[in-house]
Tab-separated table of C-alpha atoms and ligand atoms in Angstrom:
chain	number	residue	atom	x	y	z
A	141	MET	CA	46.747	-75.010	55.185
A	142	THR	CA	46.394	-77.038	58.231
A	143	PRO	CA	42.838	-78.172	58.737
A	144	ARG	CA	41.346	-77.248	62.215
A	145	LEU	CA	38.588	-79.526	63.629
A	146	ALA	CA	36.183	-78.362	66.439
A	147	SER	CA	36.344	-80.543	69.461
A	148	GLY	CA	34.137	-83.626	69.196
A	149	SER	CA	33.669	-83.307	65.483
A	150	LEU	CA	35.382	-86.573	64.599
A	151	ALA	CA	33.119	-88.463	66.892
A	152	VAL	CA	30.096	-86.875	65.468
A	153	ALA	CA	31.334	-87.626	61.983
A	154	GLU	CA	31.855	-91.306	63.016
A	155	ARG	CA	28.102	-91.272	64.210
A	156	VAL	CA	27.205	-89.767	60.760
A	157	LEU	CA	29.009	-92.435	58.858
A	158	ASP	CA	27.513	-95.083	61.058
A	159	ARG	CA	24.098	-93.795	60.384
A	160	CYS	CA	24.847	-93.757	56.649
A	161	ASP	CA	25.631	-97.479	57.139
A	162	GLU	CA	22.314	-98.062	58.984
A	163	LEU	CA	20.373	-96.289	56.180
A	164	ALA	CA	22.237	-98.265	53.576
A	165	ALA	CA	20.751	-101.365	55.074
A	166	ILE	CA	17.283	-100.006	54.353
A	167	SER	CA	17.079	-101.277	50.748
A	168	SER	CA	14.673	-103.110	48.411
A	169	SER	CA	17.433	-105.606	47.901
A	170	PRO	CA	19.938	-107.457	50.236
A	171	GLU	CA	22.560	-107.455	47.425
A	172	LEU	CA	22.498	-103.782	46.615
A	173	LEU	CA	21.321	-100.303	47.884
A	174	GLU	CA	18.174	-99.225	46.251
A	175	ARG	CA	15.626	-96.950	47.952
A	176	VAL	CA	13.067	-95.408	45.571
A	177	HIS	CA	10.270	-93.067	45.889
A	178	LEU	CA	7.103	-94.218	47.786
A	179	SER	CA	8.536	-97.675	48.466
A	180	PRO	CA	8.450	-99.429	51.724
A	181	GLU	CA	12.100	-98.517	52.154
A	182	HIS	CA	11.179	-94.884	51.647
A	183	ARG	CA	8.869	-95.167	54.665
A	184	ARG	CA	11.471	-97.046	56.808
A	185	ALA	CA	14.131	-94.561	56.020
A	186	ASN	CA	11.881	-91.487	56.797
A	187	ASP	CA	10.883	-93.196	60.066
A	188	ARG	CA	14.433	-93.875	61.152
A	189	VAL	CA	15.623	-90.290	60.192
A	190	ALA	CA	12.519	-88.860	62.112
A	191	ALA	CA	13.730	-90.659	65.115
A	192	TRP	CA	17.158	-88.971	64.827
A	193	MET	CA	15.587	-85.672	64.251
A	194	ALA	CA	13.495	-86.015	67.341
A	195	GLU	CA	16.580	-87.186	69.277
A	196	ALA	CA	18.295	-83.927	68.207
A	197	GLY	CA	15.463	-81.771	69.778
A	198	LEU	CA	13.788	-81.051	66.524
A	199	THR	CA	9.974	-81.400	65.898
A	200	PRO	CA	9.842	-83.955	62.914
A	201	TRP	CA	6.900	-84.437	60.351
A	202	GLN	CA	6.455	-85.942	56.927
A	203	ASP	CA	5.054	-83.400	54.473
A	204	ALA	CA	2.369	-83.892	51.992
A	205	ALA	CA	4.959	-84.900	49.296
A	206	GLY	CA	6.537	-87.568	51.416
A	207	ASN	CA	9.768	-85.440	52.365
A	208	GLN	CA	10.911	-86.072	55.868
A	209	CYS	CA	11.076	-82.596	57.563
A	210	ALA	CA	11.939	-81.336	61.100
A	211	ARG	CA	12.026	-77.784	62.742
A	212	LEU	CA	14.021	-76.154	65.357
A	213	GLU	CA	12.545	-72.839	66.275
A	214	GLY	CA	14.756	-69.633	66.445
A	215	ALA	CA	14.859	-66.913	69.028
A	216	ARG	CA	11.019	-66.532	68.566
A	217	ALA	CA	8.583	-69.154	67.395
A	218	GLY	CA	7.353	-68.950	63.895
A	219	LEU	CA	10.361	-67.024	62.217
A	220	PRO	CA	11.278	-67.816	58.537
A	221	ALA	CA	13.409	-70.967	58.212
A	222	LEU	CA	16.832	-71.562	56.793
A	223	LEU	CA	16.456	-75.091	55.152
A	224	LEU	CA	19.212	-77.508	55.567
A	225	GLY	CA	19.044	-80.855	53.754
A	226	SER	CA	19.383	-83.179	50.838
A	227	HIS	CA	17.743	-86.331	49.561
A	228	LEU	CA	16.993	-89.962	51.168
A	229	ASP	CA	16.237	-91.777	47.946
A	230	THR	CA	18.808	-93.531	45.916
A	231	VAL	CA	19.553	-94.821	42.459
A	232	ARG	CA	19.865	-98.645	41.879
A	233	ASP	CA	23.054	-100.162	43.271
A	234	ALA	CA	23.969	-96.803	44.901
A	235	GLY	CA	26.551	-95.474	47.257
A	236	ARG	CA	25.648	-94.823	50.765
A	237	TYR	CA	26.578	-91.151	50.902
A	238	ASP	CA	24.820	-89.399	47.893
A	239	GLY	CA	22.014	-87.519	49.647
A	240	MET	CA	22.045	-89.171	53.114
A	241	LEU	CA	25.265	-87.552	54.193
A	242	GLY	CA	23.740	-84.175	53.692
A	243	VAL	CA	20.608	-84.930	55.660
A	244	LEU	CA	22.522	-86.407	58.499
A	245	LEU	CA	24.974	-83.579	58.777
A	246	ALA	CA	22.043	-81.097	58.708
A	247	ILE	CA	20.680	-82.939	61.793
A	248	GLU	CA	24.143	-82.719	63.479
A	249	VAL	CA	24.326	-78.888	62.793
A	250	ALA	CA	20.815	-78.436	64.315
A	251	THR	CA	21.910	-80.620	67.188
A	252	ARG	CA	24.733	-78.365	67.934
A	253	VAL	CA	22.630	-75.195	67.605
A	254	ALA	CA	20.017	-76.724	69.959
A	255	ARG	CA	22.592	-77.910	72.490
A	256	ARG	CA	24.068	-74.455	72.623
A	257	GLY	CA	20.806	-72.976	73.077
A	258	GLU	CA	21.676	-70.650	70.235
A	259	GLU	CA	18.916	-68.210	69.656
A	260	LEU	CA	19.095	-67.623	65.815
A	261	PRO	CA	17.222	-64.950	63.952
A	262	PHE	CA	15.614	-67.651	61.999
A	263	ALA	CA	14.290	-71.232	62.508
A	264	LEU	CA	16.227	-74.239	61.216
A	265	GLU	CA	14.417	-76.760	59.176
A	266	VAL	CA	16.087	-80.031	58.231
A	267	ILE	CA	14.600	-81.840	55.067
A	268	GLY	CA	15.231	-85.271	53.810
A	269	PHE	CA	13.827	-85.012	50.416
A	270	THR	CA	12.312	-87.879	48.512
A	271	ASP	CA	12.766	-88.683	44.841
A	272	GLU	CA	15.786	-86.442	43.940
A	273	GLU	CA	16.884	-89.270	41.594
A	274	GLY	CA	13.784	-89.989	39.732
A	275	ALA	CA	14.823	-93.667	39.747
A	276	ARG	CA	11.373	-94.991	39.891
A	277	PHE	CA	9.204	-92.908	37.614
A	278	GLY	CA	11.933	-91.301	35.319
A	279	ASN	CA	11.080	-87.771	36.301
A	280	ALA	CA	13.144	-86.476	39.291
A	281	LEU	CA	13.149	-83.785	41.985
A	282	LEU	CA	9.525	-84.734	42.865
A	283	GLY	CA	9.886	-83.907	46.622
A	284	SER	CA	11.832	-80.631	46.112
A	285	ARG	CA	9.645	-79.526	43.331
A	286	ALA	CA	6.618	-80.171	45.566
A	287	LEU	CA	8.267	-78.003	48.192
A	288	ALA	CA	8.934	-75.203	45.677
A	289	GLY	CA	5.343	-75.255	44.378
A	290	GLY	CA	6.630	-76.494	40.995
A	291	PHE	CA	4.789	-79.944	40.727
A	292	ASP	CA	3.129	-80.445	37.212
A	293	PRO	CA	-0.159	-82.446	37.722
A	294	GLU	CA	0.695	-84.367	34.387
A	295	TRP	CA	3.309	-86.153	36.228
A	296	TRP	CA	0.590	-88.047	38.163
A	297	GLU	CA	0.245	-90.328	35.167
A	298	ASP	CA	4.014	-91.079	34.845
A	299	ARG	CA	4.325	-94.920	35.287
A	300	ASP	CA	7.040	-97.134	36.865
A	301	ARG	CA	8.459	-100.278	35.414
A	302	ASP	CA	5.431	-102.211	36.576
A	303	GLY	CA	3.016	-99.900	35.098
A	304	LEU	CA	1.841	-98.260	38.347
A	305	THR	CA	1.180	-94.592	37.959
A	306	LEU	CA	2.703	-92.000	40.322
A	307	ARG	CA	-0.737	-91.220	41.607
A	308	GLU	CA	-1.493	-94.924	42.489
A	309	ALA	CA	1.871	-95.250	44.297
A	310	PHE	CA	1.212	-91.899	45.984
A	311	VAL	CA	-2.081	-93.336	47.359
A	312	ASP	CA	-0.633	-96.709	48.187
A	313	PHE	CA	1.967	-94.954	50.302
A	314	GLY	CA	-0.802	-93.289	52.272
A	315	LEU	CA	-0.445	-89.689	50.737
A	316	ASP	CA	-3.444	-87.780	49.289
A	317	PRO	CA	-2.705	-86.310	45.793
A	318	ALA	CA	-5.118	-83.540	46.493
A	319	ARG	CA	-2.997	-82.418	49.527
A	320	LEU	CA	0.265	-82.241	47.608
A	321	PRO	CA	-0.059	-78.374	47.146
A	322	SER	CA	0.088	-78.073	50.824
A	323	ALA	CA	3.707	-79.037	50.729
A	324	ALA	CA	4.626	-75.910	48.839
A	325	ARG	CA	6.354	-73.228	50.956
A	326	ARG	CA	5.910	-69.459	50.516
A	327	PRO	CA	9.099	-67.551	49.764
A	328	GLU	CA	8.391	-65.101	52.909
A	329	THR	CA	8.639	-68.169	55.146
A	330	LEU	CA	12.038	-69.041	54.043
A	331	VAL	CA	15.599	-67.478	54.566
A	332	GLY	CA	17.437	-69.838	52.112
A	333	TYR	CA	18.531	-73.427	51.497
A	334	LEU	CA	21.984	-74.820	52.304
A	335	GLU	CA	22.886	-78.376	51.222
A	336	THR	CA	26.101	-80.339	51.846
A	337	HIS	CA	26.730	-83.131	49.332
A	338	ILE	CA	29.498	-85.406	48.104
A	339	GLU	CA	31.244	-83.963	44.863
A	340	GLN	CA	30.480	-87.142	42.938
A	341	GLY	CA	33.350	-86.321	40.742
A	342	PRO	CA	37.268	-86.425	41.022
A	343	TYR	CA	38.099	-82.533	41.128
A	344	LEU	CA	38.450	-82.106	44.857
A	345	GLU	CA	40.471	-85.386	45.288
A	346	ASP	CA	42.615	-84.241	42.276
A	347	ALA	CA	43.269	-80.949	43.988
A	348	ASP	CA	43.946	-82.484	47.313
A	349	ARG	CA	41.157	-80.402	49.021
A	350	ALA	CA	38.434	-81.557	51.329
A	351	LEU	CA	35.728	-79.112	50.719
A	352	ALA	CA	34.542	-76.652	47.920
A	353	VAL	CA	31.894	-73.930	47.453
A	354	VAL	CA	29.368	-74.834	44.646
A	355	SER	CA	29.029	-71.958	42.143
A	356	SER	CA	26.104	-73.436	39.954
A	357	ILE	CA	24.430	-76.718	39.436
A	358	ALA	CA	24.341	-78.240	35.890
A	359	GLY	CA	20.918	-78.454	34.241
A	360	ALA	CA	20.170	-81.883	32.844
A	361	ARG	CA	17.668	-82.874	30.166
A	362	ARG	CA	16.683	-86.589	29.883
A	363	PHE	CA	15.120	-88.345	26.907
A	364	GLU	CA	13.855	-91.763	25.927
A	365	PHE	CA	14.929	-92.404	22.302
A	366	THR	CA	13.256	-95.104	20.153
A	367	LEU	CA	14.661	-96.370	16.872
A	368	THR	CA	12.311	-98.563	14.962
A	369	GLY	CA	13.274	-100.892	12.019
A	370	VAL	CA	12.082	-104.344	11.049
A	371	ALA	CA	12.774	-107.437	13.137
A	372	GLY	CA	13.784	-110.430	10.876
A	373	HIS	CA	15.570	-113.786	10.574
A	374	ALA	CA	19.208	-113.586	11.661
A	375	GLY	CA	20.236	-116.123	9.131
A	376	GLY	CA	17.980	-115.559	6.019
A	377	THR	CA	17.966	-111.761	5.858
A	378	PRO	CA	20.879	-110.378	3.724
A	379	TYR	CA	22.700	-107.170	5.080
A	380	ALA	CA	21.427	-105.072	2.308
A	381	ARG	CA	17.720	-105.866	3.158
A	382	ARG	CA	18.111	-105.372	7.090
A	383	ARG	CA	16.543	-102.384	8.988
A	384	ASP	CA	18.451	-103.292	12.154
A	385	ALA	CA	17.515	-101.006	14.984
A	386	LEU	CA	20.380	-102.187	17.179
A	387	VAL	CA	23.044	-101.434	14.703
A	388	GLY	CA	21.578	-97.966	14.191
A	389	ALA	CA	21.217	-97.276	17.945
A	390	SER	CA	24.865	-98.376	18.374
A	391	GLU	CA	26.034	-95.886	15.831
A	392	LEU	CA	23.991	-93.173	17.641
A	393	VAL	CA	25.278	-94.187	21.110
A	394	VAL	CA	28.991	-93.668	19.930
A	395	ALA	CA	27.902	-90.337	18.223
A	396	VAL	CA	26.351	-89.162	21.391
A	397	GLU	CA	29.782	-89.510	23.155
A	398	GLN	CA	31.656	-87.886	20.185
A	399	ILE	CA	29.264	-84.922	20.019
A	400	GLY	CA	29.311	-84.589	23.825
A	401	ARG	CA	33.154	-84.616	23.980
A	402	ALA	CA	33.535	-82.152	21.037
A	403	ALA	CA	30.995	-79.644	22.722
A	404	GLY	CA	32.472	-80.127	26.318
A	405	VAL	CA	28.945	-81.397	27.288
A	406	ILE	CA	28.210	-84.378	29.358
A	407	ALA	CA	26.202	-86.862	27.469
A	408	THR	CA	25.281	-90.453	28.705
A	409	VAL	CA	23.312	-93.349	27.571
A	410	GLY	CA	22.345	-95.018	30.731
A	411	ARG	CA	19.867	-97.653	29.633
A	412	LEU	CA	19.334	-99.498	26.255
A	413	GLN	CA	16.928	-102.354	25.507
A	414	ALA	CA	16.601	-104.174	22.087
A	415	PHE	CA	13.418	-105.843	21.090
A	416	PRO	CA	12.210	-108.526	20.630
A	417	GLY	CA	15.590	-109.691	22.085
A	418	GLY	CA	15.908	-112.999	20.435
A	419	ILE	CA	19.443	-114.355	19.953
A	420	ASN	CA	18.564	-115.194	16.215
A	421	VAL	CA	16.378	-112.227	15.556
A	422	ILE	CA	17.267	-108.946	14.077
A	423	PRO	CA	16.280	-106.192	16.538
A	424	GLY	CA	13.295	-104.327	15.136
A	425	ARG	CA	13.129	-101.730	17.893
A	426	VAL	CA	15.580	-100.281	20.373
A	427	GLU	CA	14.666	-97.994	23.344
A	428	PHE	CA	17.427	-96.035	24.992
A	429	THR	CA	17.881	-93.086	27.341
A	430	LEU	CA	19.999	-89.863	26.999
A	431	ASP	CA	21.073	-87.765	29.921
A	432	LEU	CA	22.514	-84.455	28.766
A	433	ARG	CA	24.004	-81.761	30.985
A	434	ALA	CA	26.592	-78.712	30.784
A	435	GLU	CA	27.513	-75.831	32.848
A	436	HIS	CA	25.503	-73.585	30.495
A	437	ASP	CA	22.224	-74.568	29.033
A	438	ARG	CA	22.878	-73.033	25.699
A	439	ASP	CA	25.861	-75.606	25.286
A	440	ARG	CA	23.599	-78.492	26.290
A	441	ASP	CA	20.810	-77.553	23.905
A	442	ALA	CA	23.114	-76.921	20.996
A	443	ALA	CA	24.650	-80.485	21.510
A	444	LEU	CA	21.102	-81.775	21.759
A	445	ALA	CA	20.309	-80.368	18.289
A	446	ASP	CA	23.467	-82.035	16.825
A	447	ILE	CA	22.451	-85.479	18.432
A	448	ARG	CA	19.020	-85.151	16.972
A	449	LEU	CA	20.367	-84.311	13.575
A	450	ARG	CA	22.723	-87.267	13.623
A	451	ALA	CA	19.932	-89.508	14.824
A	452	ARG	CA	17.686	-88.524	11.819
A	453	GLU	CA	20.730	-88.956	9.317
A	454	ILE	CA	21.405	-92.504	10.823
A	455	ALA	CA	17.689	-93.346	10.754
A	456	ASP	CA	17.239	-92.280	7.152
A	457	ARG	CA	20.363	-94.169	5.989
A	458	ARG	CA	19.254	-97.322	7.670
A	459	GLY	CA	15.535	-97.126	6.959
A	460	LEU	CA	14.523	-96.775	10.620
A	461	ARG	CA	12.176	-94.444	12.466
A	462	PHE	CA	13.587	-92.148	15.135
A	463	GLU	CA	11.326	-90.940	18.083
A	464	SER	CA	12.388	-88.907	21.131
A	465	ARG	CA	10.383	-88.115	24.267
A	466	GLU	CA	11.735	-85.799	26.858
A	467	ILE	CA	11.152	-87.186	30.405
A	468	TYR	CA	12.962	-84.667	32.439
A	469	ARG	CA	14.279	-81.177	32.282
A	470	ALA	CA	15.852	-78.883	34.921
A	471	ASP	CA	17.912	-75.834	33.883
A	472	ALA	CA	21.266	-74.795	35.167
A	473	THR	CA	20.896	-73.156	38.618
A	474	PRO	CA	23.259	-70.437	39.929
A	475	CYS	CA	23.837	-70.549	43.639
A	476	ALA	CA	23.179	-67.183	45.437
A	477	PRO	CA	26.325	-65.207	45.878
A	478	TRP	CA	25.601	-64.114	49.453
A	479	LEU	CA	24.870	-67.835	50.436
A	480	GLN	CA	28.097	-68.979	48.579
A	481	GLU	CA	29.904	-66.440	50.748
A	482	ALA	CA	28.476	-68.044	53.793
A	483	VAL	CA	29.602	-71.367	52.660
A	484	ALA	CA	33.138	-70.014	51.936
A	485	SER	CA	33.416	-68.468	55.329
A	486	GLY	CA	32.395	-71.857	56.806
A	487	ILE	CA	35.277	-73.461	54.739
A	488	ARG	CA	37.721	-70.730	55.974
A	489	ARG	CA	36.728	-71.635	59.586
A	490	THR	CA	38.151	-75.051	58.887
A	491	GLY	CA	41.600	-73.577	58.045
A	492	ASP	CA	41.276	-73.482	54.293
A	493	ASP	CA	41.646	-69.746	53.747
A	494	ASP	CA	41.301	-69.894	49.887
A	495	PRO	CA	38.238	-72.022	49.385
A	496	MET	CA	37.861	-73.913	46.093
A	497	THR	CA	34.849	-73.262	43.845
A	498	LEU	CA	33.329	-75.853	41.511
A	499	TRP	CA	30.269	-76.051	39.404
A	500	SER	CA	28.267	-79.176	40.093
A	501	ARG	CA	28.220	-81.746	37.283
A	502	ALA	CA	25.594	-83.689	39.340
A	503	GLY	CA	21.986	-82.452	39.733
A	504	HIS	CA	20.682	-81.674	43.057
A	505	ASP	CA	17.471	-80.715	44.963
A	506	GLY	CA	18.723	-77.057	45.072
A	507	MET	CA	17.729	-76.694	41.396
A	508	ALA	CA	14.055	-77.088	42.384
A	509	VAL	CA	14.296	-75.210	45.728
A	510	SER	CA	15.849	-72.241	43.911
A	511	GLY	CA	12.230	-71.787	42.671
A	512	VAL	CA	11.182	-70.551	45.958
A	513	THR	CA	14.343	-69.383	47.860
A	514	ASP	CA	18.052	-68.772	47.337
A	515	VAL	CA	20.376	-71.838	47.489
A	516	ALA	CA	23.949	-72.783	47.989
A	517	MET	CA	25.961	-75.946	48.488
A	518	LEU	CA	29.042	-77.268	50.212
A	519	PHE	CA	30.862	-80.020	48.442
A	520	VAL	CA	32.656	-82.753	50.267
A	521	ARG	CA	35.599	-84.765	48.691
A	522	CYS	CA	34.562	-88.318	47.748
A	523	GLY	CA	37.432	-90.775	47.183
A	524	ASN	CA	38.165	-93.534	44.554
A	525	GLY	CA	38.426	-91.082	41.904
A	526	GLY	CA	35.018	-89.485	42.985
A	527	ILE	CA	33.115	-92.491	42.007
A	528	SER	CA	29.421	-92.256	42.738
A	529	HIS	CA	26.027	-93.976	41.876
A	530	HIS	CA	28.142	-96.959	42.774
A	531	PRO	CA	28.682	-98.933	46.012
A	532	ASP	CA	32.421	-98.089	46.161
A	533	GLU	CA	31.298	-94.318	46.877
A	534	THR	CA	33.444	-93.253	49.825
A	535	VAL	CA	34.296	-90.361	52.123
A	536	THR	CA	36.799	-89.991	54.925
A	537	VAL	CA	35.678	-89.459	58.495
A	538	HIS	CA	38.121	-86.490	58.610
A	539	ASP	CA	36.499	-84.815	55.637
A	540	VAL	CA	33.021	-85.513	57.133
A	541	ALA	CA	34.239	-83.767	60.289
A	542	LEU	CA	35.592	-80.786	58.379
A	543	ALA	CA	32.223	-80.553	56.504
A	544	LEU	CA	30.311	-80.573	59.680
A	545	ASP	CA	32.271	-77.650	60.955
A	546	ALA	CA	32.083	-75.779	57.809
A	547	PHE	CA	28.422	-76.438	57.449
A	548	GLU	CA	27.690	-75.304	60.965
A	549	ALA	CA	29.942	-72.036	60.507
A	550	ALA	CA	27.973	-71.305	57.251
A	551	VAL	CA	24.739	-71.342	59.195
A	552	LEU	CA	26.121	-69.030	61.864
A	553	ALA	CA	27.412	-66.805	59.109
A	554	VAL	CA	23.910	-66.410	57.830
A	555	ALA	CA	22.740	-65.565	61.292
A	556	GLU	CA	25.477	-62.887	61.491
A	557	ARG	CA	24.480	-61.170	58.300
B	160	HGY	O1	21.743	-87.402	38.269
B	160	HGY	C1	22.299	-86.542	39.110
B	160	HGY	O2	23.033	-85.766	38.782
B	160	HGY	C2	21.808	-86.703	40.579
B	160	HGY	O3	22.756	-87.626	41.074
B	160	HGY	N1	20.524	-86.932	40.747
B	161	MN	MN1	31.919	-96.621	62.266
B	162	MN	MN1	22.462	-89.097	42.832
B	163	MN	MN1	22.397	-86.677	45.298
């Protein structure tokens, strides 16, 4: 398979990578990349992307949920839109391609369509979603869920680490909670949703392939677990009389990995905090998170039942109280076969005549958008063993150029249907 690049694609890919560098500098901290929902960085990134959208000949606007949008009309004004996009928010100490690459490639595809004066049978809309990661309030996909009309008003009371509610932060950002429903799209105004995203795993690199079609997106459930025992003196309290929440939590964290491995489910404890946190105090309370995901929801939920059982066994044996609060849930999302075929035909246009298919271990906005229209994704190889949610996240300019050509060809394949 000899990859074929359209002329000019490498130069455009360079520009996309340079813009990823520029967006990576829009961060809450000079030491690392962090850009969370409704932050000053969110606004600066939206403004920068809006300028690039306008340069491309699109009409930009920020919707009532804080998503950065732009539209290029099709053969006639007002046609249903094919949505192209990804997210502009990041986790803390993030890589610079997770999300941003897909938004910037979508702008370049729209640029090519506009420059050729292509009259598509649908409009193109580019969307830079906010809050795909849920890094600030714990919940996630808030921008794409608003677009799909799936926003639950209970979420307004979610609080960030400083105790600010989502509603307060929304208003501080200059948005009106009462207008959020106007961000919702009606199915009849949409053709579908296509997202290009880095794989965030090692499978493309291991297979020495640049691109893949995504078959489905794993559904994740996220929890806050609390184990409560009794704080006590680190010296005077004999082992037999301890109700040490941290030793109990440590047993459970190891059990989470054992159960996940045995069930072929992906289980991660991402954050753990022991209280009161004194060096000479037995921890009386531990709060920690669980992120659980699998290709099939039934496997994920069976593993969750095992984890809960083990938690109760450990808590009973150690005289602890176990509490669990679900903070996020999105079920596995199949990508629409007809749109997958458009992505596959895009990949074939780059010279790969047997496109690879992968299920996405990472979550994506397409999970929410599938509530209002069909979705599909194009994966791009990421190097360094597929590392992501980490500053060492990396892509090559050649793979980005291939992704640009495949993404554009996928859009044209939708037009030729
Ligand atoms: O967590 C995820 O899978 C995605 O990167 N938000
Ligand atoms: Mn460069
Ligand atoms: Mn991510
Ligand atoms: Mn992402």
